[in-house]
Coordinates of C-alpha atoms in Angstrom, one line a residue:
M54 CA 221.5 86.8 -46.1
E55 CA 219.9 89.7 -44.2
I56 CA 219.2 91.5 -47.4
F57 CA 217.6 88.5 -49.0
S58 CA 215.5 87.9 -45.9
S59 CA 214.3 91.5 -46.1
W60 CA 213.3 91.1 -49.7
A61 CA 211.5 87.8 -48.9
L62 CA 209.5 89.4 -46.1
F63 CA 208.8 92.4 -48.2
I64 CA 207.4 90.2 -50.9
M65 CA 205.2 88.4 -48.4
I66 CA 203.9 91.6 -46.8
M67 CA 203.1 93.2 -50.2
L68 CA 201.2 90.1 -51.2
L69 CA 199.2 90.2 -48.0
I70 CA 198.4 93.9 -48.6
A71 CA 197.4 93.2 -52.2
A72 CA 195.2 90.2 -51.2
L73 CA 193.4 92.0 -48.4
F74 CA 192.9 95.2 -50.5
T75 CA 191.6 93.2 -53.4
S76 CA 189.2 91.4 -51.0
Y77 CA 188.0 94.8 -49.8
M78 CA 187.4 96.0 -53.4
L79 CA 185.5 92.8 -54.2
Q80 CA 183.3 93.2 -51.1
Q81 CA 182.7 96.8 -52.0
K82 CA 181.5 95.7 -55.4
K83 CA 179.6 92.9 -53.8
V84 CA 181.5 90.2 -55.8
E85 CA 181.0 87.2 -53.5
A86 CA 182.0 84.4 -55.9
I87 CA 185.7 85.0 -55.4
H88 CA 187.1 84.8 -51.9
E89 CA 190.3 86.3 -50.6
T90 CA 191.9 82.9 -50.0
V91 CA 191.6 82.1 -53.7
I92 CA 193.1 85.5 -54.5
S93 CA 195.9 84.8 -52.1
I94 CA 196.7 81.5 -53.8
F95 CA 196.8 83.1 -57.2
A96 CA 198.9 86.0 -56.0
G97 CA 201.4 83.5 -54.5
M98 CA 201.4 81.4 -57.6
T99 CA 202.1 84.5 -59.8
V100 CA 205.0 85.8 -57.7
G101 CA 206.3 82.2 -57.3
L102 CA 206.4 81.7 -61.1
I103 CA 208.2 85.0 -61.5
L104 CA 210.8 84.0 -58.9
R105 CA 211.1 80.6 -60.6
V106 CA 212.0 82.0 -64.0
S107 CA 214.3 84.7 -62.6
N108 CA 218.0 84.3 -62.0
G109 CA 219.2 83.3 -58.5
T110 CA 217.6 81.1 -55.8
S111 CA 218.4 83.0 -52.6
I112 CA 215.0 84.6 -52.2
Q113 CA 213.3 81.6 -53.8
N114 CA 214.7 79.3 -51.1
L115 CA 213.5 81.6 -48.3
V116 CA 209.8 81.5 -49.4
I117 CA 209.5 77.7 -49.7
F118 CA 206.8 76.2 -47.4
N119 CA 208.2 75.3 -44.1
D120 CA 206.1 72.9 -41.9
Q121 CA 207.8 74.2 -38.7
I122 CA 206.8 77.8 -39.5
F123 CA 203.3 76.6 -40.3
F124 CA 202.7 74.5 -37.1
N125 CA 204.5 76.9 -34.7
L126 CA 203.6 80.3 -36.1
L127 CA 200.7 80.2 -38.6
L128 CA 198.3 77.6 -37.3
P129 CA 198.0 78.5 -33.6
P130 CA 196.3 81.9 -34.2
I131 CA 193.6 80.3 -36.4
I132 CA 192.8 77.6 -33.9
L133 CA 192.8 80.0 -30.9
A134 CA 190.6 82.5 -32.6
S135 CA 188.2 79.6 -33.6
G136 CA 187.9 78.5 -30.0
Y137 CA 187.7 81.9 -28.5
E138 CA 185.0 83.1 -30.9
L139 CA 183.1 79.8 -31.0
H140 CA 179.3 80.1 -30.6
Q141 CA 179.3 77.6 -27.8
A142 CA 175.5 77.0 -27.8
N143 CA 175.4 75.9 -31.4
F144 CA 178.6 73.9 -31.1
F145 CA 177.6 71.8 -28.1
R146 CA 174.0 71.5 -29.4
N147 CA 175.4 69.7 -32.5
I148 CA 178.4 68.0 -30.8
G149 CA 177.1 64.5 -31.7
S150 CA 177.2 65.2 -35.5
I151 CA 180.5 67.1 -35.2
L152 CA 182.3 64.3 -33.4
T153 CA 180.8 61.7 -35.8
F154 CA 182.2 63.4 -38.8
A155 CA 185.5 64.5 -37.1
F156 CA 186.3 61.0 -35.8
A157 CA 184.6 58.4 -38.0
G158 CA 184.4 60.6 -41.1
T159 CA 188.1 61.4 -41.0
F160 CA 189.1 57.8 -40.4
I161 CA 186.9 56.5 -43.2
S162 CA 188.2 59.2 -45.6
A163 CA 191.8 58.3 -44.8
I164 CA 191.3 54.5 -45.2
V165 CA 189.3 54.8 -48.4
L166 CA 191.8 57.2 -50.0
G167 CA 194.7 55.1 -48.9
L168 CA 193.2 52.0 -50.3
I169 CA 192.5 53.7 -53.7
L170 CA 196.0 55.0 -54.0
W171 CA 197.6 51.7 -52.9
V172 CA 195.5 49.7 -55.4
Y173 CA 196.4 52.2 -58.1
T174 CA 200.2 52.0 -57.5
R175 CA 199.9 48.2 -57.9
I176 CA 199.5 49.0 -61.6
P177 CA 202.9 50.0 -63.0
I178 CA 201.9 53.1 -64.9
D179 CA 203.6 56.0 -63.1
G180 CA 206.7 54.0 -62.4
F181 CA 206.6 54.0 -58.6
S182 CA 204.9 51.9 -56.0
M183 CA 203.7 52.7 -52.4
T184 CA 203.6 50.6 -49.3
F185 CA 200.3 50.3 -47.6
V186 CA 201.6 52.4 -44.7
D187 CA 202.7 55.2 -47.2
A188 CA 199.2 55.0 -48.8
I189 CA 197.5 55.4 -45.4
S190 CA 199.8 58.3 -44.6
V191 CA 198.8 60.1 -47.7
G192 CA 195.2 59.4 -47.0
A193 CA 195.6 60.9 -43.5
T194 CA 197.3 64.0 -44.9
L195 CA 194.4 64.6 -47.3
S196 CA 191.6 63.8 -44.9
A197 CA 192.0 67.1 -43.1
T198 CA 189.5 69.6 -44.5
D199 CA 190.2 73.3 -44.7
P200 CA 188.3 75.4 -42.1
V201 CA 189.3 78.7 -43.6
T202 CA 187.9 79.2 -47.1
I203 CA 184.6 77.4 -46.8
L204 CA 183.7 79.0 -43.4
A205 CA 184.7 82.5 -44.5
I206 CA 182.2 82.1 -47.4
F207 CA 179.6 80.6 -45.1
N208 CA 180.1 83.5 -42.8
T209 CA 179.7 86.0 -45.6
Y210 CA 176.4 84.5 -46.7
K211 CA 175.2 84.0 -43.1
V212 CA 174.4 80.3 -43.8
D213 CA 172.0 78.3 -41.7
P214 CA 173.7 78.1 -38.2
K215 CA 173.4 74.3 -37.9
L216 CA 175.1 73.6 -41.2
Y217 CA 177.8 76.2 -40.4
T218 CA 178.4 74.8 -37.0
V219 CA 178.7 71.1 -38.1
I220 CA 181.2 72.0 -40.9
F221 CA 183.1 74.3 -38.6
G222 CA 183.4 71.7 -35.8
E223 CA 184.4 69.0 -38.2
S224 CA 187.0 71.1 -40.0
I225 CA 188.7 72.2 -36.8
L226 CA 188.7 68.8 -35.0
N227 CA 189.6 66.7 -38.0
D228 CA 192.9 68.6 -38.4
A229 CA 193.9 67.1 -35.1
V230 CA 192.5 63.7 -36.0
A231 CA 194.4 63.7 -39.3
I232 CA 197.6 64.6 -37.5
V233 CA 197.2 61.8 -35.0
L234 CA 196.4 59.3 -37.8
F235 CA 199.4 60.4 -39.8
E236 CA 201.8 60.1 -36.8
T237 CA 200.3 56.8 -35.9
A238 CA 200.8 55.4 -39.4
Q239 CA 204.4 56.7 -39.4
R240 CA 205.1 54.6 -36.4
Y241 CA 204.7 51.5 -38.6
K242 CA 206.8 52.8 -41.5
E243 CA 210.3 51.5 -40.6
G244 CA 209.5 47.8 -41.1
G245 CA 209.8 44.8 -38.8
A246 CA 207.1 44.0 -36.2
A247 CA 206.4 47.7 -35.7
G248 CA 205.9 48.1 -39.4
T249 CA 203.3 45.4 -39.9
L250 CA 199.7 46.7 -39.8
S251 CA 197.3 44.2 -38.4
F252 CA 194.1 44.1 -36.5
L253 CA 195.9 44.4 -33.2
S254 CA 197.9 47.4 -34.4
L255 CA 194.7 49.0 -35.6
I256 CA 193.2 48.6 -32.1
E257 CA 196.4 50.0 -30.7
G258 CA 196.3 52.9 -33.1
I259 CA 192.7 53.7 -32.1
G260 CA 193.7 53.5 -28.4
I261 CA 196.6 55.9 -28.9
F262 CA 194.4 58.3 -30.8
L263 CA 191.7 58.4 -28.1
A264 CA 194.3 58.9 -25.4
V265 CA 196.0 61.7 -27.3
F266 CA 192.7 63.4 -28.2
F267 CA 191.1 63.3 -24.7
G268 CA 194.4 63.9 -23.0
S269 CA 194.8 67.1 -25.1
L270 CA 191.3 68.1 -24.3
V271 CA 191.9 67.8 -20.6
I272 CA 195.1 69.9 -20.8
G273 CA 193.3 72.7 -22.6
V274 CA 190.4 72.7 -20.1
I275 CA 192.7 72.7 -17.1
V276 CA 194.8 75.6 -18.5
G277 CA 191.6 77.6 -19.1
I278 CA 190.2 76.9 -15.6
G279 CA 193.6 77.6 -14.0
T280 CA 193.7 81.0 -15.9
A281 CA 190.2 81.9 -14.6
L282 CA 191.3 81.1 -11.0
A283 CA 194.5 83.1 -11.4
L284 CA 192.5 86.1 -12.6
K285 CA 190.0 85.7 -9.8
Y286 CA 192.5 85.6 -7.0
T287 CA 195.0 88.2 -8.2
Y288 CA 194.6 91.9 -9.1
V289 CA 196.4 91.6 -12.4
R290 CA 193.3 93.1 -14.0
R291 CA 194.4 96.4 -12.6
Y292 CA 197.1 96.3 -15.3
P293 CA 195.3 95.5 -18.6
K294 CA 198.5 95.5 -20.7
I295 CA 200.2 92.9 -18.5
E296 CA 196.9 90.9 -18.3
S297 CA 196.4 90.8 -22.0
C298 CA 200.0 89.6 -22.6
L299 CA 199.6 86.9 -20.0
I300 CA 196.3 85.6 -21.6
V301 CA 198.0 85.4 -25.0
L302 CA 201.1 83.7 -23.6
I303 CA 199.2 81.2 -21.5
A304 CA 197.1 80.2 -24.5
Y305 CA 200.2 79.7 -26.7
A306 CA 202.1 77.9 -23.9
S307 CA 199.3 75.3 -23.7
Y308 CA 199.8 74.6 -27.4
F309 CA 203.5 74.0 -27.2
F310 CA 203.3 72.2 -23.9
S311 CA 200.8 69.8 -25.4
N312 CA 203.0 69.2 -28.5
G313 CA 205.9 68.6 -26.2
L314 CA 204.0 65.8 -24.4
H315 CA 203.3 64.2 -27.8
M316 CA 199.7 65.3 -27.5
S317 CA 197.6 67.3 -29.9
G318 CA 198.3 71.0 -29.6
I319 CA 195.4 71.8 -31.9
V320 CA 192.9 70.1 -29.6
T321 CA 194.5 71.6 -26.5
L322 CA 194.4 75.2 -27.9
L323 CA 190.9 74.8 -29.2
F324 CA 189.4 73.8 -25.9
C325 CA 191.7 76.2 -24.0
G326 CA 190.2 79.0 -26.1
I327 CA 186.7 77.7 -25.4
T328 CA 187.3 77.5 -21.7
L329 CA 189.0 80.9 -21.6
K330 CA 185.9 82.5 -23.2
H331 CA 183.5 80.6 -21.0
Y332 CA 185.1 81.3 -17.7
A333 CA 188.3 83.4 -17.6
Y334 CA 186.7 86.0 -19.9
Y335 CA 184.4 87.2 -17.2
N336 CA 187.3 87.7 -14.8
M337 CA 189.2 89.9 -17.3
S338 CA 189.3 93.7 -17.3
R339 CA 187.2 95.3 -20.0
R340 CA 190.3 96.4 -21.9
T341 CA 191.7 92.9 -21.9
Q342 CA 188.4 91.5 -23.1
L343 CA 188.5 93.9 -26.1
T344 CA 192.2 93.4 -26.7
T345 CA 192.2 89.6 -26.7
K346 CA 189.0 89.5 -28.9
Y347 CA 190.4 91.6 -31.7
L348 CA 194.1 90.5 -31.3
F349 CA 193.1 86.9 -31.9
Q350 CA 190.9 87.9 -34.8
V351 CA 193.6 90.0 -36.5
L352 CA 196.3 87.4 -36.0
A353 CA 193.9 84.7 -37.4
Q354 CA 193.1 86.8 -40.5
L355 CA 196.8 87.5 -41.2
S356 CA 197.7 83.8 -40.7
E357 CA 194.9 82.6 -43.0
N358 CA 195.9 84.8 -45.9
F359 CA 199.6 84.2 -45.3
I360 CA 199.1 80.4 -45.5
F361 CA 197.5 80.5 -48.9
I362 CA 200.1 82.9 -50.2
Y363 CA 202.6 80.5 -48.9
L364 CA 201.0 77.5 -50.7
G365 CA 200.9 79.4 -54.0
L366 CA 204.5 80.4 -53.7
S367 CA 205.6 76.9 -52.9
L368 CA 204.0 75.5 -56.0
F369 CA 206.8 77.0 -58.1
T370 CA 209.6 77.9 -55.7
E371 CA 210.2 74.3 -54.4
T372 CA 212.5 72.9 -57.2
Q373 CA 212.6 69.3 -55.9
L374 CA 208.9 68.6 -56.4
Q375 CA 208.0 65.8 -58.8
F376 CA 204.7 66.3 -60.6
K377 CA 203.0 63.2 -61.8
P378 CA 199.8 64.3 -63.6
L379 CA 198.0 60.9 -63.8
F380 CA 198.7 60.2 -60.1
I381 CA 197.4 63.7 -59.2
I382 CA 194.1 63.1 -61.2
V383 CA 193.6 59.7 -59.5
T384 CA 194.2 61.4 -56.1
V385 CA 191.6 64.1 -56.8
I386 CA 189.1 61.4 -57.9
G387 CA 190.0 59.4 -54.8
I388 CA 189.4 62.3 -52.3
C389 CA 186.0 62.8 -53.9
A390 CA 185.2 59.1 -53.4
A391 CA 186.6 59.1 -49.9
R392 CA 184.5 62.2 -49.0
W393 CA 181.4 60.6 -50.4
C394 CA 182.0 57.5 -48.2
A395 CA 182.6 59.7 -45.2
V396 CA 179.6 62.1 -45.6
F397 CA 176.5 60.2 -46.9
P398 CA 176.6 56.9 -45.0
L399 CA 177.3 58.8 -41.7
S400 CA 174.6 61.4 -42.4
R401 CA 172.1 58.6 -42.9
A402 CA 173.3 56.9 -39.7
I403 CA 172.9 60.2 -37.8
N404 CA 169.4 60.8 -39.3
W405 CA 168.4 57.2 -38.3
F406 CA 169.6 57.6 -34.8
I407 CA 167.8 60.9 -34.3
R408 CA 164.5 59.5 -35.7
Y409 CA 164.9 56.3 -33.5
R410 CA 165.4 58.3 -30.4
A411 CA 162.4 60.5 -31.2
K412 CA 160.3 57.5 -32.0
R413 CA 161.0 56.0 -28.6
K414 CA 159.5 59.2 -27.1
G415 CA 156.5 59.0 -29.4
K416 CA 157.6 61.9 -31.5
D417 CA 158.2 62.4 -35.2
V418 CA 161.1 64.6 -36.3
A419 CA 162.6 65.7 -39.6
D420 CA 166.0 64.6 -40.8
E421 CA 168.8 66.1 -38.7
L422 CA 170.9 66.4 -41.9
P423 CA 168.6 66.7 -45.0
H424 CA 170.0 65.9 -48.5
S425 CA 170.9 69.6 -49.2
Y426 CA 173.1 69.7 -46.0
Q427 CA 174.7 66.4 -47.0
M428 CA 175.6 67.8 -50.4
M429 CA 177.2 70.9 -48.8
L430 CA 179.1 68.8 -46.4
F431 CA 180.5 66.9 -49.4
W432 CA 181.3 70.1 -51.2
A433 CA 182.9 71.5 -48.2
G434 CA 185.6 68.8 -48.2
L435 CA 188.3 70.9 -49.8
R436 CA 191.7 70.2 -48.4
G437 CA 193.9 72.6 -46.4
A438 CA 197.5 73.5 -45.4
V439 CA 197.6 71.0 -42.6
G440 CA 197.9 68.3 -45.3
V441 CA 200.8 70.1 -47.0
A442 CA 202.5 70.5 -43.6
L443 CA 202.1 66.8 -42.8
A444 CA 203.3 65.8 -46.3
A445 CA 206.5 67.8 -45.6
G446 CA 207.4 65.1 -43.0
M447 CA 207.3 62.2 -45.6
T448 CA 210.5 60.4 -46.4
G449 CA 211.5 57.8 -48.9
P450 CA 212.2 57.6 -52.7
N451 CA 208.7 58.8 -53.6
S452 CA 208.4 61.5 -51.0
W453 CA 208.8 64.5 -53.4
A454 CA 206.2 63.1 -55.8
L455 CA 203.8 62.7 -52.9
K456 CA 204.6 66.2 -51.6
A457 CA 203.9 67.6 -55.0
T458 CA 200.6 65.7 -55.3
V459 CA 199.4 66.8 -51.9
L460 CA 200.2 70.5 -52.7
V461 CA 198.5 70.4 -56.1
V462 CA 195.4 68.7 -54.7
V463 CA 195.1 71.3 -51.9
V464 CA 195.4 74.2 -54.4
L465 CA 192.9 72.6 -56.8
T466 CA 190.3 71.8 -54.2
V467 CA 190.5 75.3 -52.7
I468 CA 190.1 76.9 -56.1
I469 CA 187.4 74.5 -57.5
F470 CA 185.3 73.7 -54.5
G471 CA 185.9 76.9 -52.7
G472 CA 185.3 79.0 -55.8
T473 CA 182.0 77.3 -56.5
T474 CA 180.6 77.1 -52.9
A475 CA 178.4 80.2 -53.4
R476 CA 176.8 78.7 -56.5
M477 CA 176.2 75.4 -54.7
L478 CA 174.4 77.2 -51.9
E479 CA 172.0 78.6 -54.5
I480 CA 171.6 75.3 -56.3
M481 CA 170.9 73.4 -53.1
G482 CA 168.5 76.0 -51.8
I483 CA 170.4 76.4 -48.5
R484 CA 169.0 79.1 -46.2
T485 CA 171.2 82.2 -46.1
G486 CA 171.0 85.6 -44.6
V487 CA 170.3 84.1 -41.2
V488 CA 171.2 86.3 -38.2
E489 CA 170.9 84.6 -34.9
E490 CA 171.3 87.7 -32.8
I491 CA 169.2 86.4 -30.0
D492 CA 171.6 83.5 -29.6
S493 CA 174.8 85.5 -29.9
D494 CA 177.3 85.1 -27.1
D495 CA 179.2 88.2 -28.2
E496 CA 179.8 90.7 -25.4
F497 CA 178.6 93.6 -27.5
D498 CA 175.1 92.3 -27.9
I499 CA 173.7 94.7 -25.3
E500 CA 170.6 96.7 -25.6
A501 CA 169.2 99.6 -23.7
V502 CA 165.8 99.1 -22.2
P503 CA 163.5 101.7 -20.7
G504 CA 164.6 102.7 -17.2
G505 CA 168.3 102.9 -18.0
S506 CA 169.1 99.2 -17.8
Y507 CA 171.2 97.3 -20.2
Y508 CA 170.9 93.6 -20.8
K509 CA 172.6 91.1 -22.9
H510 CA 170.7 88.9 -25.3
S511 CA 170.0 85.5 -23.9
G512 CA 171.3 82.4 -25.6
T513 CA 170.0 78.9 -25.7
G514 CA 172.9 76.8 -24.6
I515 CA 176.2 76.8 -22.9
G516 CA 177.7 80.1 -22.2
N517 CA 177.2 83.2 -20.1
T518 CA 174.2 84.6 -21.9
P519 CA 172.1 86.6 -19.5
S520 CA 168.5 87.5 -20.3
R521 CA 166.5 90.7 -19.6
R522 CA 165.9 91.1 -16.0
S523 CA 165.2 93.9 -13.5
G524 CA 168.5 93.2 -11.9
S525 CA 170.6 94.5 -14.8
I526 CA 173.2 97.1 -14.0
P527 CA 172.2 100.7 -14.8
L528 CA 174.8 102.6 -16.7
N529 CA 174.4 106.0 -15.2
G530 CA 171.6 107.4 -17.3
V531 CA 172.7 106.1 -20.6
G532 CA 170.1 104.6 -23.0
R533 CA 167.0 105.6 -21.1
G534 CA 164.9 105.1 -24.2
P535 CA 163.9 102.2 -26.4
E536 CA 166.8 102.8 -28.8
R537 CA 169.7 100.4 -29.0
G538 CA 172.6 100.8 -26.6
T539 CA 175.9 102.3 -27.3
Y540 CA 177.8 99.1 -27.1
V541 CA 176.0 97.3 -30.0
S542 CA 178.6 96.0 -32.4
G543 CA 181.2 97.8 -30.3
N544 CA 180.5 101.1 -32.1
S545 CA 180.0 103.4 -29.2
S546 CA 179.8 107.2 -29.4
P547 CA 182.1 109.1 -27.1
N548 CA 179.3 111.4 -26.2
N549 CA 177.0 108.5 -25.2
R550 CA 179.5 106.3 -23.5
P551 CA 178.4 105.4 -20.0
R552 CA 180.4 106.8 -17.1
S553 CA 182.7 104.2 -15.7
L554 CA 181.7 102.0 -12.8
S555 CA 184.6 102.7 -10.4
R556 CA 185.6 100.7 -7.4
K557 CA 187.0 103.8 -5.7
G558 CA 185.4 104.8 -2.4
S559 CA 183.9 108.0 -3.8
N560 CA 183.6 110.0 -7.0
A561 CA 184.6 113.7 -7.5
D562 CA 181.7 114.8 -5.5
G563 CA 182.6 112.5 -2.6
R564 CA 179.7 110.1 -3.1
R565 CA 178.6 107.2 -5.2
E566 CA 176.6 107.7 -8.5
N567 CA 174.0 105.1 -7.8
E568 CA 173.1 102.2 -5.6
A569 CA 173.8 99.5 -8.2
E570 CA 177.5 100.3 -8.0
Q571 CA 177.5 99.7 -4.3
D572 CA 175.8 96.3 -4.7
L573 CA 178.3 95.4 -7.4
L574 CA 181.2 96.4 -5.2
R575 CA 179.9 94.4 -2.3
A576 CA 179.3 91.4 -4.5
N577 CA 182.9 91.4 -5.8
S578 CA 184.3 91.9 -2.3
T579 CA 187.3 93.8 -3.5
T580 CA 189.3 96.5 -1.9
E581 CA 189.5 100.1 -2.9
S582 CA 192.8 99.5 -4.6
D583 CA 191.4 96.8 -6.9
F584 CA 191.0 99.1 -9.8
D585 CA 192.4 102.4 -10.8
S586 CA 190.1 105.4 -11.6
D587 CA 189.4 104.1 -15.1
G588 CA 186.3 102.0 -14.5
S589 CA 186.2 100.8 -18.1
D590 CA 188.4 97.9 -16.8
L591 CA 185.5 96.6 -14.7
P592 CA 184.5 93.1 -16.1
P593 CA 180.8 92.8 -17.0
A594 CA 178.8 90.9 -14.5
A595 CA 178.5 87.2 -15.1
K596 CA 174.8 87.2 -15.1
R597 CA 172.6 84.1 -15.2
P598 CA 169.4 83.9 -17.2
E599 CA 166.1 84.0 -15.4
R600 CA 164.9 81.0 -17.3
R601 CA 167.4 78.9 -15.4
R602 CA 166.2 79.9 -12.0
S603 CA 164.2 77.7 -9.7
P604 CA 160.5 78.2 -9.4
V605 CA 161.0 78.7 -5.7
H606 CA 162.3 82.1 -6.5
G607 CA 159.1 83.0 -8.3
D608 CA 160.3 82.6 -11.9
N609 CA 158.9 79.9 -14.1
G610 CA 161.1 80.5 -17.1
D611 CA 160.8 78.8 -20.4
M612 CA 162.9 75.9 -19.1
G613 CA 160.7 75.4 -16.1
A614 CA 162.2 73.8 -13.0
P615 CA 165.8 72.8 -12.9
Y616 CA 166.6 69.3 -13.9
P617 CA 165.7 67.1 -10.9
T618 CA 168.4 64.9 -9.5
S619 CA 168.0 62.3 -6.9
G620 CA 169.7 63.2 -3.7
T621 CA 169.3 66.9 -4.3
A622 CA 169.8 68.8 -1.1
R623 CA 168.4 72.3 -0.5
E624 CA 169.7 75.0 1.7
N625 CA 167.6 78.1 2.0
D626 CA 165.5 76.9 -1.0
T627 CA 168.6 76.9 -3.2
P628 CA 169.2 73.7 -5.2
Q629 CA 172.5 72.0 -4.4
I630 CA 174.3 69.5 -6.5
T631 CA 175.3 66.2 -4.8
A632 CA 177.6 63.6 -6.1
S633 CA 175.0 60.8 -6.1
G634 CA 172.4 62.9 -7.8
A635 CA 174.8 64.2 -10.5
I636 CA 176.1 60.7 -11.3
N637 CA 172.6 59.2 -11.4
S638 CA 171.4 62.0 -13.8
L639 CA 174.4 61.5 -16.1
L640 CA 174.1 57.8 -16.4
H641 CA 170.4 57.4 -16.7
G642 CA 169.2 60.6 -18.4
T643 CA 168.5 61.4 -22.1
A644 CA 170.5 63.8 -24.2
E645 CA 168.2 66.6 -23.1
D646 CA 168.7 65.6 -19.5
H647 CA 172.5 65.6 -20.0
A648 CA 172.4 69.1 -21.4
A649 CA 170.3 70.2 -18.4
W650 CA 172.6 68.3 -16.1
F651 CA 175.6 70.2 -17.5
R652 CA 173.9 73.5 -17.3
Q653 CA 173.0 72.9 -13.7
L654 CA 176.6 71.8 -12.9
D655 CA 178.0 74.8 -14.8
E656 CA 175.7 77.4 -13.3
G657 CA 175.3 76.0 -9.8
F658 CA 178.8 74.6 -9.1
I659 CA 181.6 75.6 -11.5
K660 CA 180.9 79.3 -12.2
P661 CA 180.3 80.3 -8.5
R662 CA 183.8 79.0 -7.8
L663 CA 185.6 80.4 -10.9
L664 CA 184.0 83.8 -11.6
L665 CA 185.1 87.0 -9.9
D666 CA 181.7 87.7 -8.4
G667 CA 181.1 84.2 -7.2
G668 CA 177.8 84.1 -8.9
K669 CA 176.3 86.5 -6.3
G670 CA 175.2 90.1 -6.3
P671 CA 172.1 91.8 -7.6
H672 CA 172.6 90.3 -11.1
G673 CA 173.5 86.8 -10.3
G674 CA 170.6 85.5 -8.4
S675 CA 171.2 82.5 -6.1
S676 CA 174.1 80.3 -6.6
G677 CA 174.5 76.7 -5.7
S678 CA 177.8 77.3 -3.9

């Protein structure tokens, strides 16, 4: 058994190497029509066919798709990396459209596909029938769109950020929605009172879904905030290897803890990653920041390719699958119809709501989702491995036929829709080559400005995105010209690397290098033993943009005065948030007011209590603590 396991793992690793190297060659040749996920599927199918026709089944049985391996090993890195690398400003700016498609769109897709399959099985053609609960279960499994292939292609082409963000948010969240829908439908499978779907059971199912979703969200946020506080009040950042291990383990623990409570581990891990990046990231040592960033990316890359190889192998290595071509064709047509019903009516509803809200303010705005965006949303509805993993839990006399159908549909949609996405972008005239560097929240977007200061590009939404200001931290004589800094894209030259900012009481000459270090040390209020002599572990300051400062400080930024709240108290001309003012603003404000309210709450209340420097120091301005 050990020998067969070694051969199975060797085959998997060689397929991964072949897929990644082929992807590298295609990118070198600038062949963008074929993506590495499609290559992975074909590589898996080829090897799976060879194993199928060869003698013996020992290796063949070891490479069959296993839903436990998928949910416990392969899916978490993808979700965690998605949350950790999320462009938070774009995500929360389009949160309304994302939630509409993720919730209502997934529900509509599952119901429509379920109805189509249930009606089709009333006709005795394929020789088997389905209960309505089974049909809804299949609809739920195939309502989860694939976030891997389509987004990788979009990222390659640098597609318009709004379209990218909406499709990204929908594809991540609807995985969790589909899982909850599937599990809710399975509760009514056994028959009796619990097995009768009615209006009341539908309301109950919606209630269960909302409780699971928002309960999972709260767990993820609490874990992220707790991690930020733990990093703030301990000196674990002195030991970057231990710190990096703890960050990874805490994130994964939140996933399994949520699943253990019958919540959604996907939602928990996604929002845990978002919260870690938004708060805990700025309390980590520099080494841990770099380690977690690239570790999550590498694990996600390997998992994505492994999943599609896995699917290709399973198409031929699973001997119990029952393929029914006519039912498969009907299912493919059904998912196209279901996707149409989920995308176009909801897009028109979103456009109407945006225009209605603008008209109330006397403004005239363009469609939030023009027809070209709607077509790409429809085309991006290819199905993913979450559906295959859910189908593995199906039982009953027709379970193997349904599992085979789901697997074939997933492979076909990835190949057909994923393979033609680049062409559809050209046909629909979607804007490509868009680089939103000014809105980037990546920690490497740092430029050198005259005078030796470094600043990070300012963003336009949620996130620590400091703007250029005179209070930036000088990095000891590096970058004293207009050229870009050494940290851009993370490619720094050893000869130009800035000297470390140390928390030691003195340097080799027995004195400090510059006054900014002293200010930073006083702001962080740490002891001499806080860091070792390697100052590269010093977290970058959690700076706040000038445009968010109050005019009383002499800065009338592009956002003007902070959002006014009734009951706002001031202490030393620093705006303070009060409970009555915050609640009144939240209940009676517009969407823009809500965004300003959250920014004020985030910058003036939450960050000063969670971040290592407390929001003070020469870089932080005043804080509403």
